[in-house]
Structures are given as structure tokens and as C-alpha cells.
Amino acid sequence: MISGEFLAFMGLALVGVIGGVLLLNLTKVVHMVVALVFTFVSIAGIYILLSAEFIAAVQILVYSGAITIIMLFGIMLTKHDDEGEQQKGNLRNIPVFLGVAAFAGVVYAGIYNLDLNPGSNTLHVNNTEQIGIALFSRYIIPFELVSVVLLVALVGAIILAKKDQKEGE
């Protein structure tokens, strides 16, 4: 019996795989970034199917939003030649396709034959609240250390950008 959850998973997985393949095969960098966004959003959808709404929201905010924008700004602000590699023949795509198909077959066989004992169904109840309580009680020191490291990285990036700007004048 095919359920709606199975169809949603297969659709999201198909979008993710197609986005990844397009990311590798497209020649324009902006098109590659758009394909990467499709992959990130499909992964967030799979997280929602797994009842991990917090991780899905972080996936959308951090990867689909921030990382993609940073990549686009990096592309637009750097000097690059728009000349790509000479296109090689389509003959090289055949072994790549066969390799991907073989990998997909092995993964399918591994998942199909996997026998997991069902776990507790109360795992996803109030998962965002449980993450918040753990983060701000048990892991508060590592959380604050990460924020300090990110602040130092931000200040370092600003200092490096100012040095490059002064040298370019």
C-alpha cells in the first residue's frame, strides 16, 4: 500500500537528487546555486516528514537562506572570467550515470533489507522545547563558546576585507 508519506518522500528525494545532479552538470554558477537551493529545500521537507520541524526550519534559514545568499554575494563580488571549460562529449556521462545507478541500487538494497525495531513514538513530542532546554541548560558553555568563535571570525573577516581594500587603492 502506497501512502501519502511515501509519495511525499519520493517526490522530495527526487527533487533533491535532480538538484544535486543539476548542480554538478550546469555551467553557469548562478544556475548551480538555484539547483543547490532546490536540494536544500527538499532536505528540509524530508526533515519535516521525520517530525524534526526545528531542524527543517534551521535548514531553510541557514542553508537555503544564508549560505545561498553568501554564495551569490561571493560570486558577484569576485572577479572571474565567464569562460568555462570546453564541453567534453556526452560519452563521459554514460559511466557517471551507470555509477550513480549502481550506487542507488546498492543503497536501495541496503535499505530494503534493513530490519529496524520500531522505537518510541514519543520522540518527536515537543522536540523544539527539548532542544531549547538542553541547549540552554546542559550545553550553555559550548553554545556561548561557539558564539564567541563566530564573533571573532566576523571581526577577522572585516579586518581582512579592510586590508584588501587599502591595498587596492
PDB file of N, CA, C and O in Angstrom, residues 113-143:
ATOM      1  N   ASN A 113      16.494  -4.233   2.797  1.00  0.00           N
ATOM      2  CA  ASN A 113      16.779  -5.396   3.632  1.00  0.00           C
ATOM      3  C   ASN A 113      17.068  -5.031   5.090  1.00  0.00           C
ATOM      4  O   ASN A 113      17.351  -5.906   5.890  1.00  0.00           O
ATOM      5  N   LEU A 114      17.016  -3.768   5.426  1.00  0.00           N
ATOM      6  CA  LEU A 114      17.310  -3.325   6.780  1.00  0.00           C
ATOM      7  C   LEU A 114      16.114  -3.591   7.686  1.00  0.00           C
ATOM      8  O   LEU A 114      14.982  -3.241   7.357  1.00  0.00           O
ATOM      9  N   ASP A 115      16.363  -4.225   8.808  1.00  0.00           N
ATOM     10  CA  ASP A 115      15.296  -4.543   9.741  1.00  0.00           C
ATOM     11  C   ASP A 115      15.548  -3.789  11.041  1.00  0.00           C
ATOM     12  O   ASP A 115      16.430  -4.155  11.819  1.00  0.00           O
ATOM     13  N   LEU A 116      14.801  -2.723  11.233  1.00  0.00           N
ATOM     14  CA  LEU A 116      14.933  -1.922  12.451  1.00  0.00           C
ATOM     15  C   LEU A 116      13.764  -2.206  13.379  1.00  0.00           C
ATOM     16  O   LEU A 116      12.619  -2.331  12.942  1.00  0.00           O
ATOM     17  N   ASN A 117      14.061  -2.272  14.648  1.00  0.00           N
ATOM     18  CA  ASN A 117      12.980  -2.392  15.622  1.00  0.00           C
ATOM     19  C   ASN A 117      12.360  -1.024  15.806  1.00  0.00           C
ATOM     20  O   ASN A 117      13.064  -0.033  15.960  1.00  0.00           O
ATOM     21  N   PRO A 118      11.038  -0.930  15.804  1.00  0.00           N
ATOM     22  CA  PRO A 118      10.421   0.380  15.957  1.00  0.00           C
ATOM     23  C   PRO A 118      10.753   0.978  17.320  1.00  0.00           C
ATOM     24  O   PRO A 118      10.719   0.289  18.342  1.00  0.00           O
ATOM     25  N   GLY A 119      11.088   2.246  17.313  1.00  0.00           N
ATOM     26  CA  GLY A 119      11.444   2.935  18.551  1.00  0.00           C
ATOM     27  C   GLY A 119      10.232   3.578  19.191  1.00  0.00           C
ATOM     28  O   GLY A 119       9.083   3.350  18.803  1.00  0.00           O
ATOM     29  N   SER A 120      10.497   4.395  20.166  1.00  0.00           N
ATOM     30  CA  SER A 120       9.434   5.087  20.876  1.00  0.00           C
ATOM     31  C   SER A 120       8.810   6.143  19.986  1.00  0.00           C
ATOM     32  O   SER A 120       9.512   6.883  19.296  1.00  0.00           O
ATOM     33  N   ASN A 121       7.501   6.242  20.013  1.00  0.00           N
ATOM     34  CA  ASN A 121       6.805   7.236  19.196  1.00  0.00           C
ATOM     35  C   ASN A 121       6.729   8.596  19.872  1.00  0.00           C
ATOM     36  O   ASN A 121       6.280   9.544  19.273  1.00  0.00           O
ATOM     37  N   THR A 122       7.142   8.704  21.118  1.00  0.00           N
ATOM     38  CA  THR A 122       7.074   9.991  21.814  1.00  0.00           C
ATOM     39  C   THR A 122       8.349  10.793  21.618  1.00  0.00           C
ATOM     40  O   THR A 122       8.551  11.795  22.269  1.00  0.00           O
ATOM     41  N   LEU A 123       9.187  10.356  20.711  1.00  0.00           N
ATOM     42  CA  LEU A 123      10.468  11.021  20.496  1.00  0.00           C
ATOM     43  C   LEU A 123      10.302  12.428  19.943  1.00  0.00           C
ATOM     44  O   LEU A 123      11.053  13.324  20.286  1.00  0.00           O
ATOM     45  N   HIS A 124       9.325  12.653  19.089  1.00  0.00           N
ATOM     46  CA  HIS A 124       9.175  13.943  18.439  1.00  0.00           C
ATOM     47  C   HIS A 124       8.207  14.886  19.147  1.00  0.00           C
ATOM     48  O   HIS A 124       7.919  15.951  18.636  1.00  0.00           O
ATOM     49  N   VAL A 125       7.717  14.525  20.292  1.00  0.00           N
ATOM     50  CA  VAL A 125       6.798  15.389  21.009  1.00  0.00           C
ATOM     51  C   VAL A 125       7.593  16.518  21.664  1.00  0.00           C
ATOM     52  O   VAL A 125       8.539  16.271  22.409  1.00  0.00           O
ATOM     53  N   ASN A 126       7.230  17.733  21.358  1.00  0.00           N
ATOM     54  CA  ASN A 126       7.884  18.929  21.895  1.00  0.00           C
ATOM     55  C   ASN A 126       9.391  18.913  21.657  1.00  0.00           C
ATOM     56  O   ASN A 126      10.173  19.259  22.531  1.00  0.00           O
ATOM     57  N   ASN A 127       9.806  18.535  20.439  1.00  0.00           N
ATOM     58  CA  ASN A 127      11.238  18.415  20.197  1.00  0.00           C
ATOM     59  C   ASN A 127      11.946  19.765  20.213  1.00  0.00           C
ATOM     60  O   ASN A 127      13.090  19.851  20.643  1.00  0.00           O
ATOM     61  N   THR A 128      11.297  20.826  19.781  1.00  0.00           N
ATOM     62  CA  THR A 128      11.929  22.148  19.831  1.00  0.00           C
ATOM     63  C   THR A 128      12.128  22.585  21.270  1.00  0.00           C
ATOM     64  O   THR A 128      13.183  23.131  21.622  1.00  0.00           O
ATOM     65  N   GLU A 129      11.166  22.311  22.119  1.00  0.00           N
ATOM     66  CA  GLU A 129      11.295  22.643  23.541  1.00  0.00           C
ATOM     67  C   GLU A 129      12.415  21.826  24.186  1.00  0.00           C
ATOM     68  O   GLU A 129      13.212  22.357  24.966  1.00  0.00           O
ATOM     69  N   GLN A 130      12.497  20.550  23.839  1.00  0.00           N
ATOM     70  CA  GLN A 130      13.560  19.708  24.391  1.00  0.00           C
ATOM     71  C   GLN A 130      14.937  20.184  23.937  1.00  0.00           C
ATOM     72  O   GLN A 130      15.887  20.183  24.727  1.00  0.00           O
ATOM     73  N   ILE A 131      15.058  20.608  22.686  1.00  0.00           N
ATOM     74  CA  ILE A 131      16.341  21.142  22.189  1.00  0.00           C
ATOM     75  C   ILE A 131      16.697  22.415  22.936  1.00  0.00           C
ATOM     76  O   ILE A 131      17.845  22.611  23.349  1.00  0.00           O
ATOM     77  N   GLY A 132      15.731  23.302  23.130  1.00  0.00           N
ATOM     78  CA  GLY A 132      15.984  24.551  23.851  1.00  0.00           C
ATOM     79  C   GLY A 132      16.405  24.317  25.296  1.00  0.00           C
ATOM     80  O   GLY A 132      17.350  24.951  25.785  1.00  0.00           O
ATOM     81  N   ILE A 133      15.730  23.420  25.960  1.00  0.00           N
ATOM     82  CA  ILE A 133      16.081  23.133  27.360  1.00  0.00           C
ATOM     83  C   ILE A 133      17.484  22.541  27.442  1.00  0.00           C
ATOM     84  O   ILE A 133      18.295  22.942  28.287  1.00  0.00           O
ATOM     85  N   ALA A 134      17.807  21.605  26.557  1.00  0.00           N
ATOM     86  CA  ALA A 134      19.148  21.005  26.574  1.00  0.00           C
ATOM     87  C   ALA A 134      20.213  22.029  26.206  1.00  0.00           C
ATOM     88  O   ALA A 134      21.284  22.069  26.816  1.00  0.00           O
ATOM     89  N   LEU A 135      19.905  22.889  25.233  1.00  0.00           N
ATOM     90  CA  LEU A 135      20.893  23.853  24.767  1.00  0.00           C
ATOM     91  C   LEU A 135      21.196  24.910  25.818  1.00  0.00           C
ATOM     92  O   LEU A 135      22.356  25.283  26.012  1.00  0.00           O
ATOM     93  N   PHE A 136      20.185  25.371  26.522  1.00  0.00           N
ATOM     94  CA  PHE A 136      20.389  26.456  27.476  1.00  0.00           C
ATOM     95  C   PHE A 136      20.562  25.992  28.919  1.00  0.00           C
ATOM     96  O   PHE A 136      20.649  26.814  29.819  1.00  0.00           O
ATOM     97  N   SER A 137      20.623  24.694  29.143  1.00  0.00           N
ATOM     98  CA  SER A 137      20.919  24.213  30.497  1.00  0.00           C
ATOM     99  C   SER A 137      22.175  23.346  30.491  1.00  0.00           C
ATOM    100  O   SER A 137      23.164  23.669  31.142  1.00  0.00           O
ATOM    101  N   ARG A 138      22.160  22.302  29.713  1.00  0.00           N
ATOM    102  CA  ARG A 138      23.259  21.351  29.728  1.00  0.00           C
ATOM    103  C   ARG A 138      24.439  21.797  28.861  1.00  0.00           C
ATOM    104  O   ARG A 138      25.590  21.565  29.205  1.00  0.00           O
ATOM    105  N   TYR A 139      24.164  22.460  27.748  1.00  0.00           N
ATOM    106  CA  TYR A 139      25.215  22.821  26.792  1.00  0.00           C
ATOM    107  C   TYR A 139      25.396  24.339  26.678  1.00  0.00           C
ATOM    108  O   TYR A 139      25.742  24.836  25.606  1.00  0.00           O
ATOM    109  N   ILE A 140      25.201  25.067  27.749  1.00  0.00           N
ATOM    110  CA  ILE A 140      25.284  26.523  27.672  1.00  0.00           C
ATOM    111  C   ILE A 140      26.714  27.000  27.432  1.00  0.00           C
ATOM    112  O   ILE A 140      26.937  27.943  26.676  1.00  0.00           O
ATOM    113  N   ILE A 141      27.714  26.363  28.028  1.00  0.00           N
ATOM    114  CA  ILE A 141      29.114  26.785  27.838  1.00  0.00           C
ATOM    115  C   ILE A 141      29.546  26.566  26.387  1.00  0.00           C
ATOM    116  O   ILE A 141      30.064  27.505  25.759  1.00  0.00           O
ATOM    117  N   PRO A 142      29.356  25.386  25.776  1.00  0.00           N
ATOM    118  CA  PRO A 142      29.729  25.243  24.359  1.00  0.00           C
ATOM    119  C   PRO A 142      28.938  26.181  23.448  1.00  0.00           C
ATOM    120  O   PRO A 142      29.476  26.706  22.482  1.00  0.00           O
ATOM    121  N   PHE A 143      27.672  26.443  23.786  1.00  0.00           N
ATOM    122  CA  PHE A 143      26.852  27.349  22.981  1.00  0.00           C
ATOM    123  C   PHE A 143      27.447  28.749  22.998  1.00  0.00           C
ATOM    124  O   PHE A 143      27.571  29.400  21.951  1.00  0.00           O
TER     125      PHE A 143
END
